[in-house]
CSV table of C-alpha atoms in Angstrom, one decimal:
chain,number,residue,atom,x,y,z
A,5,MET,CA,24.3,-28.1,2.2
A,6,ILE,CA,21.0,-27.0,0.6
A,7,ASP,CA,20.5,-27.4,-3.1
A,8,PRO,CA,20.3,-24.2,-5.2
A,9,ALA,CA,16.7,-24.7,-6.3
A,10,THR,CA,15.5,-25.1,-2.8
A,11,ALA,CA,17.5,-22.1,-1.7
A,12,ARG,CA,16.0,-20.0,-4.4
A,13,ARG,CA,12.5,-21.1,-3.4
A,14,LEU,CA,13.1,-20.3,0.2
A,15,LEU,CA,14.6,-16.9,-0.7
A,16,ARG,CA,11.3,-16.0,-2.4
A,17,ARG,CA,9.5,-16.9,0.8
A,18,ILE,CA,11.8,-15.1,3.2
A,19,GLU,CA,11.8,-11.7,1.5
A,20,PRO,CA,8.1,-11.0,2.3
A,21,LEU,CA,8.7,-12.3,5.9
A,22,LEU,CA,11.5,-9.8,6.4
A,23,ALA,CA,9.3,-6.9,5.1
A,24,GLU,CA,6.4,-8.0,7.3
A,25,GLN,CA,8.7,-8.2,10.4
A,26,ARG,CA,10.0,-4.7,9.7
A,27,ALA,CA,6.5,-3.3,9.3
A,28,CYS,CA,5.2,-5.0,12.5
A,29,TRP,CA,8.2,-3.9,14.4
A,30,LEU,CA,7.8,-0.3,13.5
A,31,LEU,CA,4.1,-0.4,14.5
A,32,ARG,CA,4.8,-2.0,17.9
A,33,SER,CA,8.3,-1.3,19.1
A,34,ARG,CA,11.1,1.2,19.2
A,35,PRO,CA,12.9,1.7,15.9
A,36,GLY,CA,16.3,1.2,17.6
A,37,GLY,CA,15.7,-2.5,18.0
A,38,LEU,CA,14.7,-3.3,14.4
A,39,ASP,CA,18.2,-4.4,13.3
A,40,ASP,CA,18.4,-6.8,16.3
A,41,SER,CA,14.9,-8.1,15.5
A,42,ILE,CA,15.7,-9.1,11.9
A,43,ARG,CA,19.4,-10.1,12.4
A,44,GLU,CA,18.7,-13.9,12.4
A,45,LEU,CA,16.4,-13.8,9.4
A,46,ASP,CA,18.8,-11.6,7.6
A,47,ARG,CA,21.7,-14.0,8.4
A,48,LEU,CA,19.6,-16.9,7.0
A,49,ARG,CA,18.8,-14.8,3.9
A,50,HIS,CA,22.5,-14.3,3.2
A,51,GLN,CA,23.2,-18.1,3.6
A,52,LEU,CA,20.4,-18.8,1.2
A,53,ILE,CA,21.8,-16.4,-1.3
A,54,GLY,CA,25.1,-18.2,-1.2
A,55,ALA,CA,23.5,-21.6,-1.6
A,56,ALA,CA,21.3,-20.3,-4.5
A,57,HIS,CA,24.3,-19.4,-6.5
A,58,ALA,CA,26.4,-22.4,-5.7
C-alpha cells in the first residue's frame, strides 16, 4: 500500500499528464478512442485518490 503523502504527491503529477494526454489525443487521433486512451491512467488516479485519503 502506498502512503497517503506519496499518493497526494503523485496525484499532483498525474493530473497534468491526463490533461496533456487528452490534448495530444484530440490533435492526433479520433475522439472516439480518447476514453480508451486514458483508462489506465484514470484507473491509477482513482487508486491514488483512495490511498491519499487512507
